[in-house]
mmCIF file of C-alpha atoms in Angstrom:
data_model
loop_
_atom_site.group_PDB
_atom_site.id
_atom_site.type_symbol
_atom_site.label_atom_id
_atom_site.label_comp_id
_atom_site.label_asym_id
_atom_site.label_seq_id
_atom_site.Cartn_x
_atom_site.Cartn_y
_atom_site.Cartn_z
ATOM 1 C CA MET A 1 0.222 -0.056 -0.008
ATOM 2 C CA THR A 2 1.060 3.408 -0.726
ATOM 3 C CA THR A 3 1.304 6.399 2.066
ATOM 4 C CA ARG A 4 1.372 9.597 1.911
ATOM 5 C CA PHE A 5 3.399 10.488 5.355
ATOM 6 C CA GLY A 6 2.990 14.104 6.580
ATOM 7 C CA PHE A 7 5.790 15.525 9.352
ATOM 8 C CA VAL A 8 5.426 18.515 11.110
ATOM 9 C CA SER A 9 8.978 19.316 13.042
ATOM 10 C CA THR A 10 12.177 21.178 12.915
ATOM 11 C CA TYR A 11 13.949 19.684 9.698
ATOM 12 C CA PRO A 12 17.893 20.109 8.641
ATOM 13 C CA PRO A 13 19.533 21.964 8.019
ATOM 14 C CA THR A 14 17.915 23.048 11.642
ATOM 15 C CA ARG A 15 20.839 21.310 13.594
ATOM 16 C CA CYS A 16 18.850 19.599 17.146
ATOM 17 C CA GLY A 17 17.947 16.647 18.054
ATOM 18 C CA LEU A 18 14.209 17.239 17.136
ATOM 19 C CA ALA A 19 15.625 17.490 13.044
ATOM 20 C CA SER A 20 17.010 15.026 13.061
ATOM 21 C CA PHE A 21 14.735 12.340 14.380
ATOM 22 C CA THR A 22 12.238 13.840 12.343
ATOM 23 C CA ALA A 23 14.789 13.123 9.152
ATOM 24 C CA SER A 24 16.221 10.124 10.211
ATOM 25 C CA LEU A 25 12.391 8.858 10.620
ATOM 26 C CA ARG A 26 10.996 10.118 6.802
ATOM 27 C CA ASP A 27 14.316 8.313 5.549
ATOM 28 C CA ALA A 28 13.812 4.729 7.401
ATOM 29 C CA LEU A 29 9.575 5.393 6.444
ATOM 30 C CA ILE A 30 9.331 5.875 3.196
ATOM 31 C CA ARG A 31 10.014 3.509 0.824
ATOM 32 C CA PRO A 32 11.164 4.417 -2.719
ATOM 33 C CA GLY A 33 8.892 4.311 -5.976
ATOM 34 C CA THR A 34 5.874 3.787 -3.362
ATOM 35 C CA ASP A 35 5.466 6.171 -0.162
ATOM 36 C CA THR A 36 5.717 10.066 -0.781
ATOM 37 C CA GLY A 37 6.444 12.226 2.886
ATOM 38 C CA VAL A 38 6.099 15.909 3.286
ATOM 39 C CA VAL A 39 7.242 18.477 5.293
ATOM 40 C CA VAL A 40 5.954 20.983 7.212
ATOM 41 C CA ARG A 41 9.415 22.622 8.725
ATOM 42 C CA LEU A 42 9.036 24.576 12.692
ATOM 43 C CA VAL A 43 11.768 27.571 12.340
ATOM 44 C CA ASP A 44 11.995 30.327 14.106
ATOM 45 C CA ALA A 45 12.694 32.561 11.538
ATOM 46 C CA PRO A 46 11.783 33.245 8.087
ATOM 47 C CA ALA A 47 13.957 31.175 5.739
ATOM 48 C CA PRO A 48 14.518 29.780 2.226
ATOM 49 C CA ARG A 49 12.991 26.607 1.960
ATOM 50 C CA PRO A 50 15.874 23.922 1.952
ATOM 51 C CA ALA A 51 14.580 20.660 0.211
ATOM 52 C CA PRO A 52 11.991 19.531 -2.046
ATOM 53 C CA GLU A 53 9.645 17.975 0.665
ATOM 54 C CA VAL A 54 9.552 20.647 2.789
ATOM 55 C CA VAL A 55 6.216 21.802 1.496
ATOM 56 C CA ALA A 56 5.660 24.931 4.018
ATOM 57 C CA GLN A 57 7.655 26.525 6.827
ATOM 58 C CA VAL A 58 6.110 28.025 9.916
ATOM 59 C CA VAL A 59 7.876 30.641 12.319
ATOM 60 C CA ARG A 60 6.841 30.641 15.632
ATOM 61 C CA GLY A 61 3.711 32.126 16.218
ATOM 62 C CA ASP A 62 2.544 32.508 12.890
ATOM 63 C CA HIS A 63 -1.224 31.516 12.703
ATOM 64 C CA GLU A 64 -1.820 32.529 9.479
ATOM 65 C CA ALA A 65 1.328 30.330 7.956
ATOM 66 C CA LEU A 66 -0.261 27.447 10.080
ATOM 67 C CA GLN A 67 -2.951 27.126 8.577
ATOM 68 C CA LYS A 68 -2.091 27.310 5.167
ATOM 69 C CA ALA A 69 0.539 24.486 6.057
ATOM 70 C CA VAL A 70 -2.613 22.049 7.462
ATOM 71 C CA ALA A 71 -4.193 22.458 4.204
ATOM 72 C CA HIS A 72 -0.290 20.255 2.468
ATOM 73 C CA LEU A 73 -0.779 17.973 5.559
ATOM 74 C CA ASN A 74 -4.933 17.363 5.129
ATOM 75 C CA ALA A 75 -3.609 16.245 1.394
ATOM 76 C CA CYS A 76 -1.301 13.043 3.052
ATOM 77 C CA ASP A 77 -2.684 9.936 4.763
ATOM 78 C CA VAL A 78 -1.260 10.601 8.189
ATOM 79 C CA VAL A 79 0.465 12.851 9.872
ATOM 80 C CA VAL A 80 3.404 12.790 12.569
ATOM 81 C CA VAL A 81 3.215 15.802 14.795
ATOM 82 C CA GLN A 82 6.441 15.779 16.974
ATOM 83 C CA HIS A 83 6.436 17.278 20.276
ATOM 84 C CA GLU A 84 8.736 19.747 22.373
ATOM 85 C CA TYR A 85 6.671 22.805 24.856
ATOM 86 C CA ASP A 86 9.628 24.853 23.223
ATOM 87 C CA VAL A 87 9.188 24.351 18.993
ATOM 88 C CA TYR A 88 5.529 25.347 18.923
ATOM 89 C CA GLY A 89 4.174 29.000 19.423
ATOM 90 C CA GLY A 90 2.029 30.231 22.731
ATOM 91 C CA ARG A 91 2.357 29.582 25.723
ATOM 92 C CA ASP A 92 4.389 25.904 26.885
ATOM 93 C CA GLY A 93 3.999 25.680 22.782
ATOM 94 C CA GLU A 94 0.060 25.345 22.961
ATOM 95 C CA ASP A 95 -0.443 25.995 19.107
ATOM 96 C CA ILE A 96 -0.057 22.561 18.475
ATOM 97 C CA LEU A 97 -3.155 22.287 19.179
ATOM 98 C CA LEU A 98 -4.662 25.223 16.595
ATOM 99 C CA LEU A 99 -2.537 22.468 14.283
ATOM 100 C CA LEU A 100 -4.276 19.352 16.168
ATOM 101 C CA ASP A 101 -7.269 20.466 15.350
ATOM 102 C CA GLY A 102 -7.084 22.170 11.772
ATOM 103 C CA LEU A 103 -5.527 18.262 10.374
ATOM 104 C CA SER A 104 -8.732 16.200 9.352
ATOM 105 C CA VAL A 105 -6.648 13.141 8.661
ATOM 106 C CA PRO A 106 -4.789 10.310 11.059
ATOM 107 C CA SER A 107 -2.382 12.101 13.332
ATOM 108 C CA ILE A 108 0.795 10.720 15.231
ATOM 109 C CA VAL A 109 2.002 12.535 17.804
ATOM 110 C CA VAL A 110 5.346 11.912 18.963
ATOM 111 C CA LEU A 111 6.027 12.530 22.989
ATOM 112 C CA HIS A 112 10.195 14.333 22.731
ATOM 113 C CA THR A 113 9.116 15.035 26.746
ATOM 114 C CA VAL A 114 7.141 14.066 29.050
ATOM 115 C CA LEU A 115 7.508 16.347 32.682
ATOM 116 C CA SER A 116 7.323 14.461 35.761
ATOM 117 C CA THR A 117 6.230 17.804 37.514
ATOM 118 C CA PRO A 118 5.361 20.217 34.805
ATOM 119 C CA THR A 119 3.096 23.058 35.529
ATOM 120 C CA PRO A 120 -0.692 23.126 35.503
ATOM 121 C CA HIS A 121 -0.841 24.796 32.155
ATOM 122 C CA GLN A 122 1.952 22.241 30.837
ATOM 123 C CA ARG A 123 0.270 19.502 31.696
ATOM 124 C CA GLU A 124 -3.312 20.823 30.490
ATOM 125 C CA VAL A 125 -1.326 21.685 26.887
ATOM 126 C CA LEU A 126 0.352 17.675 27.112
ATOM 127 C CA GLU A 127 -3.262 16.409 28.000
ATOM 128 C CA ALA A 128 -5.200 17.989 25.482
ATOM 129 C CA VAL A 129 -2.593 17.239 22.709
ATOM 130 C CA VAL A 130 -2.999 13.894 23.444
ATOM 131 C CA ALA A 131 -6.741 13.828 23.433
ATOM 132 C CA LYS A 132 -6.755 15.510 20.159
ATOM 133 C CA ALA A 133 -4.302 13.234 18.517
ATOM 134 C CA ASP A 134 -5.463 10.178 16.768
ATOM 135 C CA GLY A 135 -2.179 7.860 17.624
ATOM 136 C CA VAL A 136 0.425 8.753 20.585
ATOM 137 C CA VAL A 137 4.116 7.709 20.611
ATOM 138 C CA ALA A 138 5.899 7.396 24.055
ATOM 139 C CA MET A 139 9.515 6.300 23.526
ATOM 140 C CA THR A 140 10.248 4.574 27.159
ATOM 141 C CA GLN A 141 8.401 2.725 29.473
ATOM 142 C CA THR A 142 9.150 6.352 31.764
ATOM 143 C CA ALA A 143 6.846 8.564 29.961
ATOM 144 C CA HIS A 144 4.709 5.511 29.361
ATOM 145 C CA ASP A 145 3.972 5.567 33.196
ATOM 146 C CA LEU A 146 4.131 9.438 33.997
ATOM 147 C CA LEU A 147 1.592 9.990 30.656
ATOM 148 C CA ALA A 148 -0.319 6.676 33.478
ATOM 149 C CA SER A 149 0.180 7.725 36.899
ATOM 150 C CA GLY A 150 0.829 11.882 36.667
ATOM 151 C CA TYR A 151 -1.800 13.210 33.337
ATOM 152 C CA ASP A 152 -5.576 12.562 32.334
ATOM 153 C CA VAL A 153 -5.293 10.530 28.898
ATOM 154 C CA ASP A 154 -6.507 7.490 27.723
ATOM 155 C CA LEU A 155 -3.655 5.325 27.938
ATOM 156 C CA GLY A 156 -5.242 2.967 25.160
ATOM 157 C CA LYS A 157 -4.010 6.024 22.629
ATOM 158 C CA ILE A 158 -0.638 5.571 23.694
ATOM 159 C CA ARG A 159 2.084 3.029 21.742
ATOM 160 C CA LEU A 160 5.470 2.326 23.013
ATOM 161 C CA ILE A 161 8.338 2.873 20.129
ATOM 162 C CA PRO A 162 11.781 3.703 21.016
ATOM 163 C CA HIS A 163 13.455 6.547 19.482
ATOM 164 C CA GLY A 164 15.344 5.172 16.463
ATOM 165 C CA ALA A 165 19.361 4.643 15.503
ATOM 166 C CA ARG A 166 21.843 4.656 12.711
ATOM 167 C CA ASP A 167 23.982 1.389 12.338
ATOM 168 C CA MET A 168 27.515 2.695 13.413
ATOM 169 C CA THR A 169 28.592 -1.717 13.970
ATOM 170 C CA ALA A 170 30.413 -0.856 10.868
ATOM 171 C CA PRO A 171 34.487 -1.960 11.595
ATOM 172 C CA VAL A 172 36.267 1.067 12.018
ATOM 173 C CA HIS A 173 38.712 1.664 8.523
ATOM 174 C CA SER A 174 40.225 4.742 9.740
ATOM 175 C CA THR A 175 42.734 4.987 12.512
ATOM 176 C CA MET A 176 42.569 8.949 12.678
ATOM 177 C CA PHE A 177 40.787 8.378 15.918
ATOM 178 C CA ARG A 178 42.640 5.525 17.180
ATOM 179 C CA THR A 179 45.622 6.015 19.807
ATOM 180 C CA GLY A 180 45.581 3.110 21.951
ATOM 181 C CA GLN A 181 44.470 4.536 24.937
ATOM 182 C CA PHE A 182 41.485 3.710 26.766
ATOM 183 C CA THR A 183 38.766 6.193 24.783
ATOM 184 C CA ALA A 184 35.805 7.570 26.869
ATOM 185 C CA LEU A 185 33.315 10.012 24.915
ATOM 186 C CA THR A 186 30.946 11.953 24.754
ATOM 187 C CA TRP A 187 29.311 13.381 22.136
ATOM 188 C CA GLY A 188 26.274 16.089 20.709
ATOM 189 C CA LEU A 189 25.581 19.582 20.699
ATOM 190 C CA LEU A 190 27.586 21.189 23.389
ATOM 191 C CA SER A 191 24.857 23.451 25.858
ATOM 192 C CA PRO A 192 25.015 23.295 30.009
ATOM 193 C CA GLY A 193 23.346 21.061 31.023
ATOM 194 C CA LYS A 194 25.504 18.411 29.390
ATOM 195 C CA GLY A 195 27.153 17.636 32.631
ATOM 196 C CA VAL A 196 30.229 17.416 31.015
ATOM 197 C CA GLU A 197 32.383 19.371 33.531
ATOM 198 C CA TRP A 198 31.268 16.736 35.823
ATOM 199 C CA ALA A 199 33.026 14.073 33.716
ATOM 200 C CA ILE A 200 36.064 16.684 33.306
ATOM 201 C CA ASP A 201 36.797 16.834 36.642
ATOM 202 C CA ALA A 202 36.559 12.681 37.036
ATOM 203 C CA MET A 203 39.643 12.606 34.448
ATOM 204 C CA ALA A 204 41.590 14.588 37.182
ATOM 205 C CA LEU A 205 40.898 12.021 39.585
ATOM 206 C CA LEU A 206 42.320 9.227 37.370
ATOM 207 C CA GLY A 207 45.779 10.490 36.905
ATOM 208 C CA ASN A 208 47.234 7.133 38.715
ATOM 209 C CA GLN A 209 45.645 4.902 36.506
ATOM 210 C CA PRO A 210 48.278 2.527 34.540
ATOM 211 C CA ARG A 211 46.314 2.600 31.068
ATOM 212 C CA ALA A 212 45.777 6.795 31.211
ATOM 213 C CA PRO A 213 42.721 7.729 29.725
ATOM 214 C CA ARG A 214 41.330 10.084 27.236
ATOM 215 C CA TYR A 215 38.092 11.801 27.147
ATOM 216 C CA ILE A 216 36.902 13.468 23.543
ATOM 217 C CA ILE A 217 34.126 15.792 23.752
ATOM 218 C CA ALA A 218 32.833 15.981 20.312
ATOM 219 C CA GLY A 219 30.114 18.597 19.033
ATOM 220 C CA PRO A 220 29.338 21.823 17.780
ATOM 221 C CA THR A 221 28.341 24.179 20.410
ATOM 222 C CA GLN A 222 23.644 24.098 20.188
ATOM 223 C CA PRO A 223 23.036 27.001 17.848
ATOM 224 C CA ALA A 224 20.146 28.359 20.466
ATOM 225 C CA VAL A 225 22.488 28.902 22.804
ATOM 226 C CA LEU A 226 25.360 30.120 20.257
ATOM 227 C CA ALA A 227 23.245 32.767 19.526
ATOM 228 C CA THR A 228 22.228 33.856 23.290
ATOM 229 C CA ASP A 229 26.120 33.294 25.366
ATOM 230 C CA GLY A 230 28.336 32.437 22.664
ATOM 231 C CA GLU A 231 30.735 30.338 23.403
ATOM 232 C CA ALA A 232 30.552 30.658 27.240
ATOM 233 C CA TYR A 233 29.785 27.537 27.837
ATOM 234 C CA ARG A 234 32.742 25.463 25.678
ATOM 235 C CA ASP A 235 35.633 28.493 27.182
ATOM 236 C CA GLY A 236 34.601 27.550 30.844
ATOM 237 C CA LEU A 237 35.163 24.121 30.022
ATOM 238 C CA LEU A 238 38.757 24.745 28.701
ATOM 239 C CA ALA A 239 39.755 26.795 31.101
ATOM 240 C CA GLN A 240 38.629 23.956 33.228
ATOM 241 C CA VAL A 241 41.119 21.590 31.517
ATOM 242 C CA SER A 242 43.973 23.968 31.564
ATOM 243 C CA ARG A 243 43.287 24.242 35.127
ATOM 244 C CA LEU A 244 43.649 20.806 36.447
ATOM 245 C CA GLY A 245 46.632 20.483 33.794
ATOM 246 C CA LEU A 246 44.392 17.586 31.706
ATOM 247 C CA GLN A 247 45.693 19.414 28.184
ATOM 248 C CA SER A 248 47.340 15.974 27.035
ATOM 249 C CA SER A 249 44.055 13.742 27.791
ATOM 250 C CA VAL A 250 40.627 15.702 27.546
ATOM 251 C CA THR A 251 40.346 17.099 23.578
ATOM 252 C CA PHE A 252 37.236 18.905 22.316
ATOM 253 C CA ASP A 253 36.104 18.253 18.959
ATOM 254 C CA GLY A 254 33.816 20.918 17.567
ATOM 255 C CA GLN A 255 33.197 19.814 14.116
ATOM 256 C CA PHE A 256 29.422 19.327 13.128
ATOM 257 C CA ARG A 257 30.046 15.575 11.773
ATOM 258 C CA ASP A 258 28.909 13.671 8.690
ATOM 259 C CA PRO A 259 27.125 9.903 10.013
ATOM 260 C CA ALA A 260 29.754 8.642 8.983
ATOM 261 C CA SER A 261 32.715 10.823 10.097
ATOM 262 C CA LEU A 262 30.314 10.142 13.353
ATOM 263 C CA ALA A 263 29.951 6.537 13.080
ATOM 264 C CA GLN A 264 33.743 5.925 13.033
ATOM 265 C CA LEU A 265 34.104 7.913 16.091
ATOM 266 C CA VAL A 266 31.990 5.922 18.216
ATOM 267 C CA ARG A 267 32.822 2.797 16.833
ATOM 268 C CA SER A 268 36.731 3.927 18.025
ATOM 269 C CA ALA A 269 35.651 4.942 21.742
ATOM 270 C CA ASP A 270 35.587 2.550 24.665
ATOM 271 C CA VAL A 271 32.442 3.652 26.237
ATOM 272 C CA VAL A 272 30.559 6.393 26.162
ATOM 273 C CA VAL A 273 29.929 8.994 29.027
ATOM 274 C CA LEU A 274 27.069 11.012 29.414
ATOM 275 C CA PRO A 275 26.805 13.042 32.561
ATOM 276 C CA TYR A 276 23.444 15.033 32.159
ATOM 277 C CA ASP A 277 22.428 17.216 34.744
ATOM 278 C CA SER A 278 18.664 16.385 33.936
ATOM 279 C CA THR A 279 16.740 13.753 35.882
ATOM 280 C CA GLU A 280 13.456 14.431 33.584
ATOM 281 C CA GLN A 281 15.651 13.480 30.520
ATOM 282 C CA VAL A 282 12.532 10.562 28.962
ATOM 283 C CA THR A 283 14.520 10.340 25.470
ATOM 284 C CA SER A 284 18.481 10.836 24.581
ATOM 285 C CA SER A 285 19.030 10.335 20.518
ATOM 286 C CA VAL A 286 23.091 9.990 21.881
ATOM 287 C CA LEU A 287 22.051 7.014 24.214
ATOM 288 C CA VAL A 288 20.236 5.140 21.832
ATOM 289 C CA GLU A 289 22.733 5.470 19.342
ATOM 290 C CA ALA A 290 25.796 4.297 21.927
ATOM 291 C CA VAL A 291 23.998 1.432 22.788
ATOM 292 C CA ALA A 292 22.626 0.351 19.122
ATOM 293 C CA ALA A 293 26.650 0.932 18.194
ATOM 294 C CA GLY A 294 27.533 -1.555 20.712
ATOM 295 C CA LYS A 295 28.866 0.951 23.306
ATOM 296 C CA PRO A 296 29.374 0.270 27.485
ATOM 297 C CA VAL A 297 27.315 3.599 28.669
ATOM 298 C CA ILE A 298 27.762 5.210 31.732
ATOM 299 C CA ALA A 299 25.698 7.494 32.441
ATOM 300 C CA THR A 300 23.779 10.015 35.532
ATOM 301 C CA GLU A 301 20.433 8.411 36.495
ATOM 302 C CA PHE A 302 17.679 9.887 33.982
ATOM 303 C CA PRO A 303 14.942 8.056 32.917
ATOM 304 C CA HIS A 304 16.131 7.002 29.691
ATOM 305 C CA ALA A 305 18.723 5.770 30.927
ATOM 306 C CA ARG A 306 17.335 3.862 33.790
ATOM 307 C CA ASP A 307 14.737 2.577 31.112
ATOM 308 C CA LEU A 308 17.563 1.204 28.924
ATOM 309 C CA LEU A 309 20.651 0.322 30.598
ATOM 310 C CA ALA A 310 18.861 -1.847 33.169
ATOM 311 C CA ARG A 311 19.793 -5.069 31.039
ATOM 312 C CA GLY A 312 23.679 -4.353 31.551
ATOM 313 C CA ALA A 313 24.086 -2.550 28.939
ATOM 314 C CA GLY A 314 25.823 0.553 31.418
ATOM 315 C CA LEU A 315 26.433 1.975 34.711
ATOM 316 C CA LEU A 316 24.707 4.309 36.268
ATOM 317 C CA VAL A 317 25.890 6.650 38.328
ATOM 318 C CA PRO A 318 24.477 10.129 40.305
ATOM 319 C CA HIS A 319 24.477 13.066 39.090
ATOM 320 C CA ARG A 320 27.002 15.523 39.805
ATOM 321 C CA ASP A 321 29.217 13.239 41.058
ATOM 322 C CA PRO A 322 32.922 13.134 39.880
ATOM 323 C CA GLU A 323 33.911 10.462 41.838
ATOM 324 C CA ALA A 324 31.342 8.393 41.114
ATOM 325 C CA VAL A 325 31.845 8.838 37.130
ATOM 326 C CA ALA A 326 36.346 8.040 37.939
ATOM 327 C CA ALA A 327 34.904 5.091 39.525
ATOM 328 C CA ALA A 328 33.148 3.648 36.949
ATOM 329 C CA LEU A 329 35.355 4.608 34.521
ATOM 330 C CA ARG A 330 37.833 2.697 36.320
ATOM 331 C CA THR A 331 36.283 -0.405 36.680
ATOM 332 C CA LEU A 332 35.567 -0.082 33.087
ATOM 333 C CA ILE A 333 39.610 -0.006 32.544
ATOM 334 C CA THR A 334 40.621 -2.619 34.786
ATOM 335 C CA ARG A 335 37.431 -5.094 33.815
ATOM 336 C CA GLY A 336 37.961 -5.991 30.321
ATOM 337 C CA ASP A 337 34.663 -8.780 31.161
ATOM 338 C CA LEU A 338 32.934 -6.446 32.539
ATOM 339 C CA ALA A 339 32.813 -3.318 29.086
ATOM 340 C CA ALA A 340 32.624 -6.679 27.201
ATOM 341 C CA SER A 341 29.308 -8.459 29.178
ATOM 342 C CA MET A 342 28.127 -4.783 28.873
ATOM 343 C CA ALA A 343 29.360 -4.864 24.588
ATOM 344 C CA ILE A 344 27.065 -7.681 24.282
ATOM 345 C CA ALA A 345 23.973 -6.416 26.488
ATOM 346 C CA ALA A 346 24.109 -3.052 24.184
ATOM 347 C CA ALA A 347 24.698 -5.587 20.797
ATOM 348 C CA ALA A 348 21.538 -7.516 22.572
ATOM 349 C CA GLU A 349 19.397 -4.413 22.343
ATOM 350 C CA ALA A 350 20.270 -2.770 18.864
ATOM 351 C CA PRO A 351 18.496 -4.148 16.628
ATOM 352 C CA GLN A 352 15.118 -3.127 17.781
ATOM 353 C CA LEU A 353 16.860 -0.073 18.211
ATOM 354 C CA ARG A 354 17.652 1.088 14.269
ATOM 355 C CA TRP A 355 15.507 2.710 12.758
ATOM 356 C CA PRO A 356 14.618 0.186 10.043
ATOM 357 C CA ALA A 357 12.547 -1.852 12.971
ATOM 358 C CA VAL A 358 12.118 1.533 13.886
ATOM 359 C CA ALA A 359 10.442 2.508 11.061
ATOM 360 C CA GLU A 360 8.046 -0.499 11.079
ATOM 361 C CA GLN A 361 6.334 0.062 14.207
ATOM 362 C CA TYR A 362 5.416 3.624 13.099
ATOM 363 C CA ARG A 363 3.856 2.165 9.314
ATOM 364 C CA ALA A 364 1.984 -0.598 11.416
ATOM 365 C CA LEU A 365 0.502 2.087 14.076
ATOM 366 C CA ALA A 366 -0.246 4.714 10.567
ATOM 367 C CA SER A 367 -2.262 1.837 8.337
ATOM 368 C CA LEU A 368 -3.676 0.698 11.649
ATOM 369 C CA LEU A 369 -5.029 4.704 12.124
ATOM 370 C CA ILE A 370 -5.729 5.015 8.195
ATOM 371 C CA VAL A 371 -7.908 1.884 8.220
ATOM 372 C CA ALA A 372 -9.528 2.982 11.257
ATOM 373 C CA THR A 373 -10.356 6.517 9.855
ATOM 374 C CA VAL A 374 -11.805 4.854 6.329
ATOM 375 C CA ALA A 375 -14.046 2.597 8.313
ATOM 376 C CA ALA A 376 -15.748 4.911 10.104
#
């Protein structure tokens, strides 16, 4: 069956997790020669249309543009709408409700944030989003459980579909990232809250290790942070490295890497470190891709990490605790057997996390909703 998909989200060349997610999901869903997929791109300011599939762009708060975009979406069979509070106009992104009200075709809303302690209005908006959507995707068990315990929603609409990941399991052909040292890696768009400072402090506690580790911090500064604060966070981290005398063991790589180059970097690492400050994060694309790449993970106890690492693919550490991060790193450096078992556990999780498998679940949900709409 040929399906016409619509997507509403930020979208490349915007650099954010939501944009990357949507581009990857679209690529995995659209079967060449049969399916089609158009995008309504959410933007902060007017911009040239970046690709043929982008049929409309909506500046935050522009209701007229939103209404015009809905006309494109209603020519589709099903519309996949990404939800984050800060990408739509109105208080707590409530303009998403105008979008959903205008749709005459089935909608699937993907929830990227489900707060444990929302404000009353945040709860009201999310409950309304779920009520208006035909299907809703929660990407972790924690997100599903939060909806069940803290929100007045129809749980029959909720489907648990994991965040997808690219396949990064190809062998490392390049030697550019290899040094023979034990290598820890944090990657992604850099911004306050990533907790990198705690991992740097942890590196300072590992100076007596026989196998001196190195730590790579990869990725450019998050564009919104760059626009408001410049490189203040990165500069502070660089000053911290200098103050601790870690210039030879901590490396910053500010490139925005293409998928092939990023895969090479990830595959060269011995462990991925996610020292995030947030205690609310129910989805992390970096976490999913690290596990799908078969990499052991050290992560703070944010909800998605608790869910995905529960079967042995990583170690959890308390938030803002350099000593705990150092102890976890020391364990993996000295316990090759444990690192190997964690990699095996990660590899066992990987098949269900890769985009082709994830897209099949979206396709099945879309087909179900389309059939139900026709029957009605």
